[in-house]
Amino acid sequence: KAGSPLHSLAHVKFITTTLYHKPKYNLSCAAEDARKLADAFQQHTGPFFAEVVSPQVLTDERATKREILNQLEQLRDKSDLGADDFAIVTFAGHSEKERNQDLFFLPYDYDPGTGLRNAGLSWYDIAAILGGMRCPVLVVMDTCHSGEATRISALPQSNQEGAGILVMAACLTKEKAVEDASWRHGALTLAILEGLTNRRLVQDKSAVRLPREEKKPRILFFPDFYAYVTARVDELTRLRQAVTMNRSGNLPEGRLPLTVVRAARSAPPG
């Protein structure tokens, strides 16, 4: 029930690159994506997480390749992390796809002159680290070409019941992820924030209904949450990108809680 925590802890990391060492790669919204998601998840202590461990936010010059890998390894190696925990890791920024079908996230210190394999952060390296965790891991990829991360061959399989990686990608492999200065977010992150807060953040004439309160507050689990997010991104981008997902391991995504549905709200003016 909504008053009883379903997981003991939520471990959350947000990795974004808005400003790059090479200015031509700069984006406008990724850092704001990280901060707002951190705020939203921090509010979920109590309803179904006994505790949301202080979210770790890596933005801009902190989001180097070395530091991202270090943070992911620290998360994997936490001694108090067990099957009843839930980890969430998000990436927002640029990513590029290599010919051999590997996806590379571009960290702050990315230098195209040294090549993707040397300077980029391979999805296979990310997945290998997170695949070693002893709890469910939700990975959100709000980057171009991120659908590549949902390929079966790109997901490590876990032998531990209840553990594994659930990847939600902003777009299909050949698509680009849309961000808009008027939204102040990428489309996927905006839809996730609306779903988490049950609050319309863009004042458009949306045909996609927010999850509504029934007779009393209720927990929204991943399948219903994902249904809202996919429909909302379709609407926001006018079908320019399609959210996709896949999972590894013996993972019950239907039991993973994302938010508590209360009365729907609109964003305040301005």
Short mmCIF file of C-alpha atoms in Angstrom, two decimals:
data_model
loop_
_atom_site.label_atom_id
_atom_site.label_comp_id
_atom_site.label_asym_id
_atom_site.label_seq_id
_atom_site.Cartn_x
_atom_site.Cartn_y
_atom_site.Cartn_z
CA LYS A 1 0.00 0.00 0.00
CA ALA A 2 1.06 3.58 -0.52
CA GLY A 3 2.04 4.10 3.10
CA SER A 4 4.49 1.20 3.26
CA PRO A 5 7.95 1.36 1.65
CA LEU A 6 8.38 -1.30 -1.02
CA HIS A 7 12.14 -0.82 -1.22
CA SER A 8 14.50 0.01 1.58
CA LEU A 9 16.66 2.54 -0.25
CA ALA A 10 16.83 4.36 -3.56
CA HIS A 11 20.33 5.10 -4.81
CA VAL A 12 20.21 7.77 -7.49
CA LYS A 13 22.93 9.21 -9.75
CA PHE A 14 22.41 11.83 -12.45
CA ILE A 15 25.11 12.30 -15.07
CA THR A 16 24.78 15.17 -17.52
CA THR A 17 26.97 17.24 -19.78
CA THR A 18 25.62 20.63 -20.87
CA LEU A 19 29.02 22.35 -21.20
CA TYR A 20 31.85 20.53 -22.93
CA HIS A 21 35.60 20.98 -23.08
CA LYS A 22 34.96 21.52 -26.81
CA PRO A 23 32.30 24.33 -26.89
CA LYS A 24 30.81 23.19 -30.21
CA TYR A 25 29.17 20.30 -28.31
CA ASN A 26 27.46 22.52 -25.71
CA LEU A 27 23.78 21.90 -24.95
CA SER A 28 21.28 24.09 -23.14
CA CYS A 29 19.18 21.76 -20.97
CA ALA A 30 21.09 18.73 -19.69
CA ALA A 31 22.30 20.20 -16.38
CA GLU A 32 18.80 21.44 -15.56
CA ASP A 33 17.51 17.94 -16.34
CA ALA A 34 19.80 16.51 -13.66
CA ARG A 35 18.93 19.05 -10.99
CA LYS A 36 15.17 18.75 -11.46
CA LEU A 37 15.24 14.94 -11.52
CA ALA A 38 17.29 14.94 -8.33
CA ASP A 39 14.72 17.20 -6.67
CA ALA A 40 11.82 15.03 -7.86
CA PHE A 41 13.28 11.73 -6.64
CA GLN A 42 14.33 13.28 -3.33
CA GLN A 43 10.63 13.82 -2.57
CA HIS A 44 9.97 10.07 -2.66
CA THR A 45 11.36 9.23 0.77
CA GLY A 46 8.49 7.73 2.73
CA PRO A 47 5.84 6.69 0.19
CA PHE A 48 7.71 3.60 -0.95
CA PHE A 49 11.40 4.21 -0.28
CA ALA A 50 12.47 4.10 3.35
CA GLU A 51 15.21 6.49 2.29
CA VAL A 52 16.38 8.19 -0.88
CA VAL A 53 20.14 8.34 -0.45
CA SER A 54 21.32 11.86 -1.30
CA PRO A 55 21.30 11.94 -5.11
CA GLN A 56 24.72 12.29 -6.73
CA VAL A 57 24.68 14.84 -9.55
CA LEU A 58 27.59 15.06 -11.99
CA THR A 59 27.30 18.00 -14.37
CA ASP A 60 29.60 19.71 -16.83
CA GLU A 61 33.29 19.72 -15.76
CA ARG A 62 32.62 17.12 -13.04
CA ALA A 63 31.25 14.68 -15.63
CA THR A 64 34.60 13.50 -17.00
CA LYS A 65 35.02 9.98 -18.29
CA ARG A 66 37.17 8.99 -15.32
CA GLU A 67 34.78 10.44 -12.73
CA ILE A 68 31.67 8.91 -14.31
CA LEU A 69 33.25 5.45 -14.24
CA ASN A 70 34.44 6.06 -10.67
CA GLN A 71 30.93 7.02 -9.52
CA LEU A 72 29.33 4.01 -11.21
CA GLU A 73 31.87 1.65 -9.65
CA GLN A 74 31.26 3.19 -6.22
CA LEU A 75 27.55 2.58 -6.65
CA ARG A 76 28.10 -1.04 -7.68
CA ASP A 77 30.47 -1.70 -4.79
CA LYS A 78 28.33 -0.26 -1.98
CA SER A 79 28.46 -2.85 0.78
CA ASP A 80 24.97 -2.08 2.09
CA LEU A 81 23.28 -2.54 -1.27
CA GLY A 82 20.98 -5.56 -1.51
CA ALA A 83 18.04 -7.10 -3.32
CA ASP A 84 15.50 -4.79 -1.64
CA ASP A 85 17.23 -1.64 -2.88
CA PHE A 86 16.54 0.22 -6.11
CA ALA A 87 19.15 2.17 -8.09
CA ILE A 88 18.43 4.85 -10.68
CA VAL A 89 21.09 6.24 -13.03
CA THR A 90 20.34 8.86 -15.67
CA PHE A 91 22.43 10.21 -18.54
CA ALA A 92 21.68 13.44 -20.42
CA GLY A 93 23.95 14.92 -23.06
CA HIS A 94 25.41 13.77 -26.36
CA SER A 95 25.96 10.21 -27.45
CA GLU A 96 27.18 8.81 -30.74
CA LYS A 97 26.95 5.39 -32.32
CA GLU A 98 29.93 3.58 -33.76
CA ARG A 99 29.78 1.34 -36.81
CA ASN A 100 30.11 -1.82 -34.75
CA GLN A 101 26.85 -0.88 -32.99
CA ASP A 102 28.41 0.33 -29.74
CA LEU A 103 26.95 3.51 -28.19
CA PHE A 104 29.25 6.10 -26.62
CA PHE A 105 28.18 8.77 -24.14
CA LEU A 106 30.27 11.93 -24.60
CA PRO A 107 31.68 13.12 -21.25
CA TYR A 108 32.76 16.69 -20.52
CA ASP A 109 36.36 16.02 -21.56
CA TYR A 110 35.46 14.37 -24.86
CA ASP A 111 37.95 15.19 -27.62
CA PRO A 112 36.91 13.96 -31.08
CA GLY A 113 40.54 14.01 -32.18
CA THR A 114 41.30 10.97 -30.01
CA GLY A 115 38.34 8.92 -31.26
CA LEU A 116 35.18 7.59 -29.67
CA ARG A 117 36.80 4.50 -28.13
CA ASN A 118 39.45 6.53 -26.32
CA ALA A 119 37.48 9.61 -25.32
CA GLY A 120 33.86 8.42 -25.24
CA LEU A 121 32.20 6.31 -22.57
CA SER A 122 31.10 2.98 -24.05
CA TRP A 123 27.63 1.70 -23.18
CA TYR A 124 29.16 -1.77 -22.84
CA ASP A 125 31.43 -0.44 -20.09
CA ILE A 126 28.48 1.24 -18.35
CA ALA A 127 26.34 -1.90 -18.61
CA ALA A 128 29.15 -4.17 -17.40
CA ILE A 129 29.46 -2.13 -14.20
CA LEU A 130 25.74 -1.77 -13.51
CA GLY A 131 25.10 -5.40 -14.44
CA GLY A 132 27.15 -6.40 -11.41
CA MET A 133 24.74 -4.78 -8.96
CA ARG A 134 22.63 -6.82 -6.55
CA CYS A 135 19.40 -4.87 -7.05
CA PRO A 136 17.19 -3.55 -9.87
CA VAL A 137 18.77 -0.65 -11.77
CA LEU A 138 16.76 1.80 -13.88
CA VAL A 139 18.96 3.54 -16.46
CA VAL A 140 17.49 6.55 -18.26
CA MET A 141 19.33 7.60 -21.43
CA ASP A 142 18.16 11.04 -22.62
CA THR A 143 20.65 11.14 -25.49
CA CYS A 144 20.65 10.80 -29.27
CA HIS A 145 20.79 7.25 -30.69
CA SER A 146 20.18 5.85 -27.18
CA GLY A 147 17.95 3.06 -28.47
CA GLU A 148 21.19 1.24 -29.25
CA ALA A 149 21.52 0.58 -25.50
CA THR A 150 18.31 -1.48 -25.52
CA ARG A 151 19.60 -4.14 -27.90
CA ILE A 152 19.57 -7.60 -26.33
CA SER A 153 23.28 -8.03 -27.06
CA ALA A 154 23.99 -4.75 -25.23
CA LEU A 155 22.46 -5.90 -21.94
CA PRO A 156 24.37 -8.12 -19.50
CA GLN A 157 22.27 -10.93 -18.06
CA SER A 158 22.01 -11.34 -14.30
CA ASN A 159 21.66 -14.70 -12.62
CA GLN A 160 20.30 -13.14 -9.44
CA GLU A 161 16.54 -13.12 -9.13
CA GLY A 162 15.13 -9.60 -8.90
CA ALA A 163 18.33 -7.94 -10.13
CA GLY A 164 19.17 -6.56 -13.55
CA ILE A 165 19.11 -3.44 -15.71
CA LEU A 166 15.99 -1.75 -17.03
CA VAL A 167 16.93 0.75 -19.77
CA MET A 168 14.60 3.54 -20.90
CA ALA A 169 16.01 5.26 -23.99
CA ALA A 170 14.90 8.60 -25.39
CA CYS A 171 14.82 7.49 -29.02
CA LEU A 172 15.53 4.74 -31.51
CA THR A 173 19.06 4.06 -32.74
CA LYS A 174 18.83 6.26 -35.85
CA GLU A 175 16.93 9.08 -34.15
CA LYS A 176 18.01 12.18 -32.25
CA ALA A 177 16.76 13.18 -28.82
CA VAL A 178 14.94 16.53 -28.86
CA GLU A 179 15.46 19.33 -26.36
CA ASP A 180 13.71 22.68 -26.46
CA ALA A 181 14.72 25.89 -24.66
CA SER A 182 11.06 26.68 -23.98
CA TRP A 183 10.71 23.37 -22.11
CA ARG A 184 14.08 23.82 -20.35
CA HIS A 185 14.46 20.05 -20.65
CA GLY A 186 14.93 17.25 -23.11
CA ALA A 187 11.61 15.67 -24.16
CA LEU A 188 12.21 12.43 -22.26
CA THR A 189 13.25 14.16 -19.05
CA LEU A 190 10.28 16.53 -19.28
CA ALA A 191 7.86 13.61 -19.62
CA ILE A 192 9.51 11.78 -16.70
CA LEU A 193 9.26 14.89 -14.50
CA GLU A 194 5.58 15.29 -15.35
CA GLY A 195 4.96 11.65 -14.52
CA LEU A 196 6.88 11.85 -11.24
CA THR A 197 5.14 15.01 -10.06
CA ASN A 198 1.76 14.43 -11.74
CA ARG A 199 2.08 18.01 -12.90
CA ARG A 200 1.93 19.52 -16.38
CA LEU A 201 5.16 21.46 -16.87
CA VAL A 202 4.46 22.73 -20.39
CA GLN A 203 1.24 24.60 -20.91
CA ASP A 204 0.22 23.02 -24.19
CA LYS A 205 -3.08 21.49 -25.25
CA SER A 206 -2.07 17.97 -24.39
CA ALA A 207 -4.24 15.02 -25.30
CA VAL A 208 -2.16 12.76 -23.07
CA ARG A 209 -3.76 12.53 -19.65
CA LEU A 210 -1.65 12.70 -16.54
CA PRO A 211 -2.06 9.76 -14.18
CA ARG A 212 -5.06 10.73 -12.09
CA GLU A 213 -5.85 10.25 -8.43
CA GLU A 214 -8.53 7.66 -7.80
CA LYS A 215 -10.32 7.39 -4.45
CA LYS A 216 -7.01 7.67 -2.64
CA PRO A 217 -3.33 8.11 -3.56
CA ARG A 218 -1.87 5.06 -5.28
CA ILE A 219 1.55 3.89 -6.34
CA LEU A 220 2.34 4.12 -10.03
CA PHE A 221 4.51 1.22 -11.11
CA PHE A 222 6.89 1.19 -14.04
CA PRO A 223 4.55 -0.15 -16.80
CA ASP A 224 1.93 2.60 -16.31
CA PHE A 225 4.63 5.22 -15.81
CA TYR A 226 6.34 4.13 -19.03
CA ALA A 227 3.04 4.27 -20.93
CA TYR A 228 2.58 7.92 -19.94
CA VAL A 229 6.17 8.85 -20.79
CA THR A 230 6.10 7.26 -24.25
CA ALA A 231 2.80 8.88 -25.21
CA ARG A 232 3.88 12.28 -23.90
CA VAL A 233 7.22 12.22 -25.78
CA ASP A 234 5.38 11.27 -28.99
CA GLU A 235 3.17 14.30 -28.47
CA LEU A 236 5.91 16.75 -27.49
CA THR A 237 8.16 15.84 -30.42
CA ARG A 238 5.40 15.25 -32.97
CA LEU A 239 6.66 11.71 -33.50
CA ARG A 240 10.25 12.79 -34.20
CA GLN A 241 11.53 10.40 -31.55
CA ALA A 242 10.17 7.20 -30.04
CA VAL A 243 10.98 6.18 -26.47
CA THR A 244 11.99 2.54 -26.20
CA MET A 245 13.05 0.18 -23.43
CA ASN A 246 14.42 -3.25 -22.66
CA ARG A 247 15.62 -5.15 -19.62
CA SER A 248 18.11 -7.76 -18.57
CA GLY A 249 18.01 -10.39 -15.89
CA ASN A 250 15.13 -11.84 -13.94
CA LEU A 251 13.63 -8.44 -13.27
CA PRO A 252 9.98 -7.78 -12.25
CA GLU A 253 9.50 -4.30 -13.76
CA GLY A 254 5.78 -4.49 -12.95
CA ARG A 255 6.68 -4.23 -9.26
CA LEU A 256 9.07 -1.30 -9.51
CA PRO A 257 7.48 1.85 -8.03
CA LEU A 258 8.16 5.24 -9.60
CA THR A 259 5.76 7.68 -7.97
CA VAL A 260 2.60 8.13 -5.91
CA VAL A 261 -0.37 9.46 -7.88
CA ARG A 262 -2.15 12.33 -6.20
CA ALA A 263 -4.36 15.10 -7.58
CA ALA A 264 -3.01 16.38 -10.89
CA ARG A 265 -1.57 19.91 -10.88
CA SER A 266 -0.38 22.43 -13.41
CA ALA A 267 2.84 24.38 -13.26
CA PRO A 268 2.50 27.85 -11.74
CA PRO A 269 2.54 30.79 -14.16
CA GLY A 270 6.00 31.97 -15.17
#
